[in-house]
PDB file of C-alpha atoms in Angstrom:
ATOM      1  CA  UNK A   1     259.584  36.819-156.752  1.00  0.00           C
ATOM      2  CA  UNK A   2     256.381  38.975-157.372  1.00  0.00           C
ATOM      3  CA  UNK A   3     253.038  36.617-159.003  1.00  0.00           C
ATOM      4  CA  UNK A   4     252.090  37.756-161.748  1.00  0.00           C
ATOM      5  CA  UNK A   5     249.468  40.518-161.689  1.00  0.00           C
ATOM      6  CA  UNK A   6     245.441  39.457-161.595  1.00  0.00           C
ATOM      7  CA  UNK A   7     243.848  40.544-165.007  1.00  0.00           C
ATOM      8  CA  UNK A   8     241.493  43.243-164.545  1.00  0.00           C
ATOM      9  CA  UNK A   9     238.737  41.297-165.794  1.00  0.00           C
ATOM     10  CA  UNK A  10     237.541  38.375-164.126  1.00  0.00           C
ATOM     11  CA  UNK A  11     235.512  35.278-165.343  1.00  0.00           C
ATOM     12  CA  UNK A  12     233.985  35.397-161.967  1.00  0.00           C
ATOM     13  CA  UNK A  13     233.038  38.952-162.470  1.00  0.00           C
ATOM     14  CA  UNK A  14     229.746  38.246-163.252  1.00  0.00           C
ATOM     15  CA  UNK A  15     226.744  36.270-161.474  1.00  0.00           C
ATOM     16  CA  UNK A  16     228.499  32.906-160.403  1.00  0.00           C
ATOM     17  CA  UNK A  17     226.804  29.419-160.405  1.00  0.00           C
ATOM     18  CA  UNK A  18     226.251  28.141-157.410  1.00  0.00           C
ATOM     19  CA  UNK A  19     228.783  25.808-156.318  1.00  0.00           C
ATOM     20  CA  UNK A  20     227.398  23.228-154.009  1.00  0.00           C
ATOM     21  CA  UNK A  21     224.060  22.374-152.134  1.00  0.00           C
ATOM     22  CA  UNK A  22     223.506  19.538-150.241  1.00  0.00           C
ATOM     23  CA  UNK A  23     220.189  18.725-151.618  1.00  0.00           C
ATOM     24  CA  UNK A  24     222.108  18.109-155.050  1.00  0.00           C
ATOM     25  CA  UNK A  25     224.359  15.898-153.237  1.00  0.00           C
ATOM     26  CA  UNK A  26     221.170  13.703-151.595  1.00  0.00           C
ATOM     27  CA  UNK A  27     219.820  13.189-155.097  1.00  0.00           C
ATOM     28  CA  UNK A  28     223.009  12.458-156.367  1.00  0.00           C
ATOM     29  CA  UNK A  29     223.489   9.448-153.643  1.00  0.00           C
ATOM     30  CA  UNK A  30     220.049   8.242-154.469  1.00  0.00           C
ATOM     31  CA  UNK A  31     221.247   7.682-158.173  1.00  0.00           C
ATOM     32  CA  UNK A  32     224.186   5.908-157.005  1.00  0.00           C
ATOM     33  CA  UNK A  33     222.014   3.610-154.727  1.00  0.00           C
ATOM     34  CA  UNK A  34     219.287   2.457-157.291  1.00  0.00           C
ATOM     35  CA  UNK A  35     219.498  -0.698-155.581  1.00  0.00           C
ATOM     36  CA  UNK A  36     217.786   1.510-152.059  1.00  0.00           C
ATOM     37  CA  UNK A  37     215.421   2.851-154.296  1.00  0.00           C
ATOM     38  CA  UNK A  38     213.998  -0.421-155.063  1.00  0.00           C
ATOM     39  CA  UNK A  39     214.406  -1.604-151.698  1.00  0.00           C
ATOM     40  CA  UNK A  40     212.025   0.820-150.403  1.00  0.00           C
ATOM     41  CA  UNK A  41     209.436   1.099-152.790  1.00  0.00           C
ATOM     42  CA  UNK A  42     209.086  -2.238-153.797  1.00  0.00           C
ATOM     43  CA  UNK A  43     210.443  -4.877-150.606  1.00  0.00           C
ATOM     44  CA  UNK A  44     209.125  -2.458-147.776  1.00  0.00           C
ATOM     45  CA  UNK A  45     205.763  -2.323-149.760  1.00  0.00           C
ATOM     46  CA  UNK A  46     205.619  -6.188-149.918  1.00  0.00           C
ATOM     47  CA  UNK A  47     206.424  -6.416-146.665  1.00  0.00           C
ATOM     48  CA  UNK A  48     204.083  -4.308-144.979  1.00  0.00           C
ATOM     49  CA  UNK A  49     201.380  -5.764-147.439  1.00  0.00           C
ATOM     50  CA  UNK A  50     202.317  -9.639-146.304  1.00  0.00           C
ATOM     51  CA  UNK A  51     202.040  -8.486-142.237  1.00  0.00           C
ATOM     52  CA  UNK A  52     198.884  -6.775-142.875  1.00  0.00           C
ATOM     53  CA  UNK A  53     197.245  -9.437-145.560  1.00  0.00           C
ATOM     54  CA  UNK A  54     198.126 -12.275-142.851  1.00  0.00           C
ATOM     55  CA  UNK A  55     196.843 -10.223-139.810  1.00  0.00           C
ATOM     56  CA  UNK A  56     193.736  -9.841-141.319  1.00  0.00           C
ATOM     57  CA  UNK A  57     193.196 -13.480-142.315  1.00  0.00           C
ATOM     58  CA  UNK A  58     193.985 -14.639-139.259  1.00  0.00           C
ATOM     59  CA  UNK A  59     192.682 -12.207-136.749  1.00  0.00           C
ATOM     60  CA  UNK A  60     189.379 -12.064-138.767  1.00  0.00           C
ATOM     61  CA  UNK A  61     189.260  -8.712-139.250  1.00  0.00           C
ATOM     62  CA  UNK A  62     187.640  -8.415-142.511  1.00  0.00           C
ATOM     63  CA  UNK A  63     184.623  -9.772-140.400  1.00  0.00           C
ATOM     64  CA  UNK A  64     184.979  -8.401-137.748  1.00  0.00           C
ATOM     65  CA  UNK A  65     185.037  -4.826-139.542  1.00  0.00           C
ATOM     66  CA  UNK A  66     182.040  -5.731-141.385  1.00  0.00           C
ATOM     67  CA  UNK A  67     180.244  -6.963-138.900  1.00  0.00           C
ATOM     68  CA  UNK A  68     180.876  -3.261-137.131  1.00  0.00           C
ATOM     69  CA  UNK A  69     179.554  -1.480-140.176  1.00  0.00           C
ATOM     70  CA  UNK A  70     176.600  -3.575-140.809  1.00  0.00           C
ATOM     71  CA  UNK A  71     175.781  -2.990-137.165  1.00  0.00           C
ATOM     72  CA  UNK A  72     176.073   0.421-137.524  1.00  0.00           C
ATOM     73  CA  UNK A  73     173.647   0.617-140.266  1.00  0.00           C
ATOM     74  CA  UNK A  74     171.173  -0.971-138.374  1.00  0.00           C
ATOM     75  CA  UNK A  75     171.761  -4.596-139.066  1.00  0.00           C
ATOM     76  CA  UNK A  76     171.673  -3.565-142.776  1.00  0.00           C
ATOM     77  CA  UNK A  77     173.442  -1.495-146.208  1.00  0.00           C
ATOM     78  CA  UNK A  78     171.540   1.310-145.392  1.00  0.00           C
ATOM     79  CA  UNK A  79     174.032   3.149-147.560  1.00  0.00           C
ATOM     80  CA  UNK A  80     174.300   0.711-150.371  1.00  0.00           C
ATOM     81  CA  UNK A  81     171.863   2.879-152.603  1.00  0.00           C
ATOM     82  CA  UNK A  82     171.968   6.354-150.857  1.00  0.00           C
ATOM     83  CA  UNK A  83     173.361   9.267-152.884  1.00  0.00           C
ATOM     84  CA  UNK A  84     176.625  10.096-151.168  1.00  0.00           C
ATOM     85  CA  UNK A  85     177.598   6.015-151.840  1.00  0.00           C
ATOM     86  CA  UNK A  86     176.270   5.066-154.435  1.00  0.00           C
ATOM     87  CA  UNK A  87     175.192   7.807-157.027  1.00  0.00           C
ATOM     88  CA  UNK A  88     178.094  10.763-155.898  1.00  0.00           C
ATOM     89  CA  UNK A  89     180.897   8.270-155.048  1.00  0.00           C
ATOM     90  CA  UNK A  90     180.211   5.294-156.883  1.00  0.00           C
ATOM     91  CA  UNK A  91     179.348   6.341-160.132  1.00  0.00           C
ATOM     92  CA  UNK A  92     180.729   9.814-160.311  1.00  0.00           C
ATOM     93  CA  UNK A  93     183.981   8.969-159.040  1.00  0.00           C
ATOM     94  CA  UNK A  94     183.976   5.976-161.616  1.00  0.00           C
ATOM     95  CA  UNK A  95     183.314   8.669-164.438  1.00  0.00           C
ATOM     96  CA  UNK A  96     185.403  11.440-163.057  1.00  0.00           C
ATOM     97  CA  UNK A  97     188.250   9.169-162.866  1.00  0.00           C
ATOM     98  CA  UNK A  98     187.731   7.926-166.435  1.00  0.00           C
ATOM     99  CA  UNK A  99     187.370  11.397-167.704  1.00  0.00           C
ATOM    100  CA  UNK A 100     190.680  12.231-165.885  1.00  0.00           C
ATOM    101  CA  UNK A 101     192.413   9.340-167.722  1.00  0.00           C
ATOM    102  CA  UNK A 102     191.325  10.650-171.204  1.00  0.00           C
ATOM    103  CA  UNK A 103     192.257  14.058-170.433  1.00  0.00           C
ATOM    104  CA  UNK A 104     195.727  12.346-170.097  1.00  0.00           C
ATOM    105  CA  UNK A 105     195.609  10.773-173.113  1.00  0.00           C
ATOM    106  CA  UNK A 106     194.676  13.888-174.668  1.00  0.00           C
ATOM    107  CA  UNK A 107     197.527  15.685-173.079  1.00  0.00           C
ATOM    108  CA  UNK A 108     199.899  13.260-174.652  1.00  0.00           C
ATOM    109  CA  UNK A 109     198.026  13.948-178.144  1.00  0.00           C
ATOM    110  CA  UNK A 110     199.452  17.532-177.583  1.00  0.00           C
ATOM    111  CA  UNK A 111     202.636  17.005-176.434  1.00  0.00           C
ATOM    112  CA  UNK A 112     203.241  14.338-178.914  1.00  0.00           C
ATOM    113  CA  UNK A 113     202.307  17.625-181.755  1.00  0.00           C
ATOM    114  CA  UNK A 114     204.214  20.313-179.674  1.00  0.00           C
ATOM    115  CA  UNK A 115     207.823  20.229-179.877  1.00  0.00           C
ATOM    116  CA  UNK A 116     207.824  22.361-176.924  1.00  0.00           C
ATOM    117  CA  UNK A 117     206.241  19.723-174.251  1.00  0.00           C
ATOM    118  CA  UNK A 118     208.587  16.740-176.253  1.00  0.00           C
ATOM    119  CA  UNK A 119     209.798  16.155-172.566  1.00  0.00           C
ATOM    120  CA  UNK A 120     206.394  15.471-171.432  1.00  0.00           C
ATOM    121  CA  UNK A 121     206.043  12.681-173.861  1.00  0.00           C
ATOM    122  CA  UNK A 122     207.232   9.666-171.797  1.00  0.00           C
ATOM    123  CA  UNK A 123     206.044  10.742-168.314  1.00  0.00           C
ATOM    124  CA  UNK A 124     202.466  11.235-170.147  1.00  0.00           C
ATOM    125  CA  UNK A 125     202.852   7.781-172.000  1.00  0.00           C
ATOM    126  CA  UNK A 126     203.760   6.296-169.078  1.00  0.00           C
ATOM    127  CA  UNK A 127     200.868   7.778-166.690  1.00  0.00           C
ATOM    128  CA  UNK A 128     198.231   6.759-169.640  1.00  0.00           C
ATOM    129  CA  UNK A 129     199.522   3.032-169.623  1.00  0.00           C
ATOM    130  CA  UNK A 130     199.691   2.538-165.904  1.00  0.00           C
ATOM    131  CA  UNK A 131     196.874   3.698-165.003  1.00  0.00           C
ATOM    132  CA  UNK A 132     195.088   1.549-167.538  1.00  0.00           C
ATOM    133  CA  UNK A 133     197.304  -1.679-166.464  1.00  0.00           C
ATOM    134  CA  UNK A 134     196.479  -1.201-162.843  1.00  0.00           C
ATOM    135  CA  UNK A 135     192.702  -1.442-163.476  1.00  0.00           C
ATOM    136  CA  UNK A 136     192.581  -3.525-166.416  1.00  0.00           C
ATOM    137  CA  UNK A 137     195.175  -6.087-163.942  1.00  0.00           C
ATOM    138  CA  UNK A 138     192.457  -5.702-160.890  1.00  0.00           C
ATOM    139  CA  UNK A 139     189.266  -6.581-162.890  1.00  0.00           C
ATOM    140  CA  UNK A 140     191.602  -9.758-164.432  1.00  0.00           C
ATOM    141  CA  UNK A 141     192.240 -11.301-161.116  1.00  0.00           C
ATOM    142  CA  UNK A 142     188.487 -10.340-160.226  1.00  0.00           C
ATOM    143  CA  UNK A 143     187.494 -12.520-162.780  1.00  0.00           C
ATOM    144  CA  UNK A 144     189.018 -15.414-161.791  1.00  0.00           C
ATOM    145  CA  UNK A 145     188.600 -15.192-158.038  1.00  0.00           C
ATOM    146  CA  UNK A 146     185.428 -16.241-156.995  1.00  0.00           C
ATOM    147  CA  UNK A 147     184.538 -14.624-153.997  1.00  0.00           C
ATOM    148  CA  UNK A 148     181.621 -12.837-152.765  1.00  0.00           C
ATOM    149  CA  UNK A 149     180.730  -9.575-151.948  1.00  0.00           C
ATOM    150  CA  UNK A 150     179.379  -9.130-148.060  1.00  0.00           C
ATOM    151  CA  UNK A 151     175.838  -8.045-149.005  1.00  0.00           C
ATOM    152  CA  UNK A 152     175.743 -11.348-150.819  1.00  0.00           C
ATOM    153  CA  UNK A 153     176.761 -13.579-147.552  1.00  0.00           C
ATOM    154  CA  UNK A 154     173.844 -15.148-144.761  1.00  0.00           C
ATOM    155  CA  UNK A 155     175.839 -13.349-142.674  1.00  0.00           C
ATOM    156  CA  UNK A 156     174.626  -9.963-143.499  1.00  0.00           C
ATOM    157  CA  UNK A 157     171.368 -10.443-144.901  1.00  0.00           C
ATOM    158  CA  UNK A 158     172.667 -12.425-148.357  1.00  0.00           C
ATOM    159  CA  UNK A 159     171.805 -16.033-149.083  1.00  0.00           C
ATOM    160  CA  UNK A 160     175.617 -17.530-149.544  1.00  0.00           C
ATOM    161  CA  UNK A 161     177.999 -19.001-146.456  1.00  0.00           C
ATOM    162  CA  UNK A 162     180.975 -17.216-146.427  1.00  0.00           C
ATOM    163  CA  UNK A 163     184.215 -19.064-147.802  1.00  0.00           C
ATOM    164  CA  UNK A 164     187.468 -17.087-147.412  1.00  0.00           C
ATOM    165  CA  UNK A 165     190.270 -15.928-149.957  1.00  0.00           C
ATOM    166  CA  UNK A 166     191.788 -20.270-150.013  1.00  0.00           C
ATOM    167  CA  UNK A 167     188.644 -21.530-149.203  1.00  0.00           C
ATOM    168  CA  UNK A 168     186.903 -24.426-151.616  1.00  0.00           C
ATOM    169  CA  UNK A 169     183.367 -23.561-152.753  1.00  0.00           C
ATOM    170  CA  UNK A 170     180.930 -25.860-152.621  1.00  0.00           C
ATOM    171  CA  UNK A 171     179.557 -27.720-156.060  1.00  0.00           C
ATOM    172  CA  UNK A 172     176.809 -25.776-157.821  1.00  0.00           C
ATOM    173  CA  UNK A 173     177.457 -22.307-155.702  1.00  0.00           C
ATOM    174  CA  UNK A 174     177.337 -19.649-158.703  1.00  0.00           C
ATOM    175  CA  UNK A 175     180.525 -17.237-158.951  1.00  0.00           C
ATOM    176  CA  UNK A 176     181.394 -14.480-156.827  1.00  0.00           C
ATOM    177  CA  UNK A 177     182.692 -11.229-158.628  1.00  0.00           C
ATOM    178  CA  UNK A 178     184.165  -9.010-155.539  1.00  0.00           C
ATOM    179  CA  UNK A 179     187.453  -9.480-155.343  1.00  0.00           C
ATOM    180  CA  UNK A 180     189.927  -7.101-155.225  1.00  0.00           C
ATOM    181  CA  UNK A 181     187.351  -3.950-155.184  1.00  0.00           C
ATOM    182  CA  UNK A 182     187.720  -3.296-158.594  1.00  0.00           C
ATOM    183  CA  UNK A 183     185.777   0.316-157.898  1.00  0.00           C
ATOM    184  CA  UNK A 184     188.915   1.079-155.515  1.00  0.00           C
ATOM    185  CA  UNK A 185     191.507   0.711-158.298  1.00  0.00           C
ATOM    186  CA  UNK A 186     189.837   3.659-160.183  1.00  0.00           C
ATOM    187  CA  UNK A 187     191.676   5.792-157.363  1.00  0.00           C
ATOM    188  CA  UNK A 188     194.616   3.864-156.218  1.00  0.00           C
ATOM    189  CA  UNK A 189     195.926   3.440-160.128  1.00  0.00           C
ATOM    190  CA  UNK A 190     196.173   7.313-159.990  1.00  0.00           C
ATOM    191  CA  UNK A 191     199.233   6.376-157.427  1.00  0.00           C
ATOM    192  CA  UNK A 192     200.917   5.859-160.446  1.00  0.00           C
ATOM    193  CA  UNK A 193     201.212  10.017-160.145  1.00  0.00           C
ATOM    194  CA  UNK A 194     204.223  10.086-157.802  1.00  0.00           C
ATOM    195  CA  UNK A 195     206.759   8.439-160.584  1.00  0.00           C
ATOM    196  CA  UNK A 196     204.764  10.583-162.936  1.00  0.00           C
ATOM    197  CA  UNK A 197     206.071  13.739-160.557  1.00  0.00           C
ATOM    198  CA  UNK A 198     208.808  11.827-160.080  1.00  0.00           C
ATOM    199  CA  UNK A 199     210.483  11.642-163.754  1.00  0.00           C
ATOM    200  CA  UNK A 200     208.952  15.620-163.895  1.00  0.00           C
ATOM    201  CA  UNK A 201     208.889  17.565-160.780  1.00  0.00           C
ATOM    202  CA  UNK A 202     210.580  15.397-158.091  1.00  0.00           C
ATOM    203  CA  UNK A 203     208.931  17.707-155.408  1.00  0.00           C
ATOM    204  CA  UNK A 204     205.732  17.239-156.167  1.00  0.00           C
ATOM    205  CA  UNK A 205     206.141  13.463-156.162  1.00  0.00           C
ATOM    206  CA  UNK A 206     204.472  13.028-152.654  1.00  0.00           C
ATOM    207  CA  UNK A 207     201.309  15.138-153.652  1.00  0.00           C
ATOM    208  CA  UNK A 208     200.751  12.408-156.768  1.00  0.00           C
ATOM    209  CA  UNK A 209     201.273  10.076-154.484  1.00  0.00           C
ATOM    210  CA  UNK A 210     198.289  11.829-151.822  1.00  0.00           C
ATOM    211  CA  UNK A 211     196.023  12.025-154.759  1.00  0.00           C
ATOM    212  CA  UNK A 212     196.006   8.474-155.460  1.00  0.00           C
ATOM    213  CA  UNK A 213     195.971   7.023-152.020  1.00  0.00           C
ATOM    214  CA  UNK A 214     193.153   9.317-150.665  1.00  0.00           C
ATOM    215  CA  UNK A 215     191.103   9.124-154.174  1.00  0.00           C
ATOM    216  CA  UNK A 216     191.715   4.868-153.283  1.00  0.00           C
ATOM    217  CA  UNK A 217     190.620   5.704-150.225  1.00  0.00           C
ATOM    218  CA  UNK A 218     186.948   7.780-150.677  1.00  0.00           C
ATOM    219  CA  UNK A 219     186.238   4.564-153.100  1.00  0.00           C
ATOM    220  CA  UNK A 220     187.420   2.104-150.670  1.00  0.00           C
ATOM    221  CA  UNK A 221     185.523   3.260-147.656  1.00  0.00           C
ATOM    222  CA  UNK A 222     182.371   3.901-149.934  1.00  0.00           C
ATOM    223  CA  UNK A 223     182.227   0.401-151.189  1.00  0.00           C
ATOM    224  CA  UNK A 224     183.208  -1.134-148.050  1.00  0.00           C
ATOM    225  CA  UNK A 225     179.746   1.238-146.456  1.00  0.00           C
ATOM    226  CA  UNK A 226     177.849  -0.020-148.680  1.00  0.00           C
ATOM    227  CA  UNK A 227     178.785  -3.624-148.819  1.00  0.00           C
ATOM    228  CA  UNK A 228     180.311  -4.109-151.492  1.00  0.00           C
ATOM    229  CA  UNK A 229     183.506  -5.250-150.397  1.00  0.00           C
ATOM    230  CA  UNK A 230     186.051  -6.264-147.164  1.00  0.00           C
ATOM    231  CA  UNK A 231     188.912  -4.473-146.103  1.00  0.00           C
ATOM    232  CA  UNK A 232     190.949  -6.703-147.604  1.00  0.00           C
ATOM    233  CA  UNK A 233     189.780  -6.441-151.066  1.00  0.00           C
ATOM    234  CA  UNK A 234     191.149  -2.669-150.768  1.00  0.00           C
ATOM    235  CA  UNK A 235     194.183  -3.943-149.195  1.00  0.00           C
ATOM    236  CA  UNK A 236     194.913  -6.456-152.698  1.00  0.00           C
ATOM    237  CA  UNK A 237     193.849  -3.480-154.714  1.00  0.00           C
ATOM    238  CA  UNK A 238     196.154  -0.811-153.734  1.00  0.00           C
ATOM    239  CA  UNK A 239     199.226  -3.441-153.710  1.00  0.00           C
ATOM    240  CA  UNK A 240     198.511  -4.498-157.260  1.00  0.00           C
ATOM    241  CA  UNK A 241     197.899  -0.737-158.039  1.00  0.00           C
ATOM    242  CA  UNK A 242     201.191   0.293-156.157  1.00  0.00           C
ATOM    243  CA  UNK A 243     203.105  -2.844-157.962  1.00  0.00           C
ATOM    244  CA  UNK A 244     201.585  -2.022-161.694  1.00  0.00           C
ATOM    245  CA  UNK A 245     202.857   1.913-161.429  1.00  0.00           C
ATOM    246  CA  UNK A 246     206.368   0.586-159.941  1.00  0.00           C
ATOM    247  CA  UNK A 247     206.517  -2.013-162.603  1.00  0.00           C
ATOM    248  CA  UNK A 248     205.789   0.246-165.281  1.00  0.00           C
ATOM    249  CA  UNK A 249     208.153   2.628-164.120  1.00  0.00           C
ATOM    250  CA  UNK A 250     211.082   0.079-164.269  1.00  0.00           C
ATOM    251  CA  UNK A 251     209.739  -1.013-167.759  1.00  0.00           C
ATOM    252  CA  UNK A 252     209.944   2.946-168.835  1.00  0.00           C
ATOM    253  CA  UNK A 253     213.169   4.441-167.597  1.00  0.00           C
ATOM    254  CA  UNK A 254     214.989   1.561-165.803  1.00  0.00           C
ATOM    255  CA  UNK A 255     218.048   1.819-164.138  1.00  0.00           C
ATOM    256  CA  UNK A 256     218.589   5.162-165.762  1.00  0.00           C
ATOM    257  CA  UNK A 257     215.484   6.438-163.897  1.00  0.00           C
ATOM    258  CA  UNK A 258     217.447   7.619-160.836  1.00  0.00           C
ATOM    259  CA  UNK A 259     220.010   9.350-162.930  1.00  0.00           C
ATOM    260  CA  UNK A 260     217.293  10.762-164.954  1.00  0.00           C
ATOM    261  CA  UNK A 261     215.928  12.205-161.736  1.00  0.00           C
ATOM    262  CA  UNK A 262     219.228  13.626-160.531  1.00  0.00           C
ATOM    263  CA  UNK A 263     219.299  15.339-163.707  1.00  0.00           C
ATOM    264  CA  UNK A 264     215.470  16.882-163.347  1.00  0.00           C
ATOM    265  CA  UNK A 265     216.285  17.725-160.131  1.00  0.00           C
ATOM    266  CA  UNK A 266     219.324  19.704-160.980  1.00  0.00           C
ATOM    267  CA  UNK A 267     217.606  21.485-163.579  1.00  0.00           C
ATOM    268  CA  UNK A 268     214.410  22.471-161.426  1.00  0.00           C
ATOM    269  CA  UNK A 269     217.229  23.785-158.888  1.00  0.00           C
ATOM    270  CA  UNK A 270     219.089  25.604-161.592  1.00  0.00           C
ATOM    271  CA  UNK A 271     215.729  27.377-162.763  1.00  0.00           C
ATOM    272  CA  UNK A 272     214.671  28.404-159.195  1.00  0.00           C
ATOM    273  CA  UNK A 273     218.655  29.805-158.118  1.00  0.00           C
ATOM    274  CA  UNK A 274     217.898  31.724-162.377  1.00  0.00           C
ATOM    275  CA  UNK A 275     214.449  32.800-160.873  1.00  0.00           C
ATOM    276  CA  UNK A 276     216.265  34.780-157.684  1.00  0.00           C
ATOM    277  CA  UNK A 277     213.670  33.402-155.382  1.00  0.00           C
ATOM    278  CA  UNK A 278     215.084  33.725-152.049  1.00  0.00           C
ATOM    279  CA  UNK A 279     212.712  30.879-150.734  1.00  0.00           C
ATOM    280  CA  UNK A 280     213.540  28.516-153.737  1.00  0.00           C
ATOM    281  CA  UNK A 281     216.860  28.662-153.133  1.00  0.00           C
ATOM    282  CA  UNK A 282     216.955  27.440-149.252  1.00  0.00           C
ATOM    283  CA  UNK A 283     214.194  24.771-150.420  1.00  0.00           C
ATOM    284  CA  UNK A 284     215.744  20.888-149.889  1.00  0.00           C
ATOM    285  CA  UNK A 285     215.098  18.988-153.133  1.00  0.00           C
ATOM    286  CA  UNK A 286     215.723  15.769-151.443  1.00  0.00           C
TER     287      UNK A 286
END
């Protein structure tokens, strides 16, 4: 018995849709597995930060760092008022990175007028709030603290012992104001970037996530030059920064956040297979 004849006009006659790539199916995995998600940006975090917090304190090396760069200087902050340090770094980076933050909040003005960028409304929100919870969360805690800066400390010139993170100050010692490096945060909070990519342009998640770790980082090392603070001060810093954009991204999209990024991911794919780019359309998403 003959089957029947094919119609002469096909549904598939046209371009087809791309039927499987196993970037899709990655993403796809990810959003089943919230739990890993979690797992690796919040417990592997911690983890590494309670190895390297503890090595420090007990290996000394926030002295022992110091007492490297004070050498260096000539038994001195030779850089705590130069240019580079202290004008360029210090208070440029402090206004550049304020200036950045309002041009968010100015973006999210726009999109929040344009229905057109209506999808950029929550990642925008978002970036605006964390960023302003990660330093408004760092100068809190250095409020309350009470530790000293190095150039305040016998040690290297200053006129105070030095009493460590647990330590007990003596009676009548006035308050220290240096920890964590509240200049430092002005970077790191920009980490908040890669779930900013992330909810937007999943790709481009590890370049947020550059931009806030090396802007931490040029702050970090500046202060630390110049005196201003220990290694470990940075170390605190970027964990409460890293733990503030994390926090705030649970608080924002939940457990629908890796769903929500299967679905941007799909739809960035989608546009680059519509585009015909030849290079787009071997590119991994995962």
């Amino acid at each position: 018995m003959k089957s029947p004849a094919a119609p002469k006009h096909s549904m598939h006659s046209g371009p087809s849709w791309p039927a499987h790539h196993p970037g899709l199916d990655r993403i796809a995995g990810a959003a089943a597995r919230d739990e890993s998600f979690y797992f690796s940006h919040f417990w592997l975090p911690l983890l590494a930060f309670a190895i390297l917090a503890v090595g420090l304190m007990l290996l000394h090396g926030d002295v022992w760092l110091a007492d490297r760069l004070y050498a260096w200087q000539g038994h001195r902050w030779a850089l705590k008022n130069a240019f580079a340090t202290q004008t360029l770094i210090h208070i440029g980076g402090r206004d550049l990175s304020t200036a950045a933050w309002l041009a968010v909040v100015v973006a999210w003005l726009v999109a929040r007028l344009r229905s057109d960028l209506a999808p950029l409304r929550k990642p925008l929100a978002y970036l605006v709030l964390s960023t302003l919870l990660a330093t408004a969360v760092v100068a809190w805690i250095k409020s309350w603290t009470n530790m000293d800066c190095p150039w305040d400390l016998l040690r290297y010139g200053g006129d105070r012992p030095y009493i460590g993170l647990l330590g007990l100050r003596p009676i009548g010692l006035s308050r220290g104001v240096c920890f964590p490096a509240g200049h430092a945060s002005g970077g790191y909070a920009w980490m908040a970037l890669y779930f900013f990519f992330l909810a937007v342009r999943p790709r481009l998640r590890w370049l947020g996530l550059a931009i806030g770790v090396g802007t931490g980082l040029l702050f970090g090392v500046s202060q630390q030059l110049r005196g201003a603070h220990f290694l470990s001060h940075d170390l605190w810093t970027v964990t409460i920064c890293w733990m503030s954009a994390l926090g705030m991204y649970r608080l924002f999209w939940g457990r629908a956040g890796a769903r929500e990024r299967a679905d941007v991911a799909a739809f960035d794919y989608a546009g680059d297979i519509a585009a015909g780019s030849p290079a787009t359309r071997r590119q991994d998403l995962a």
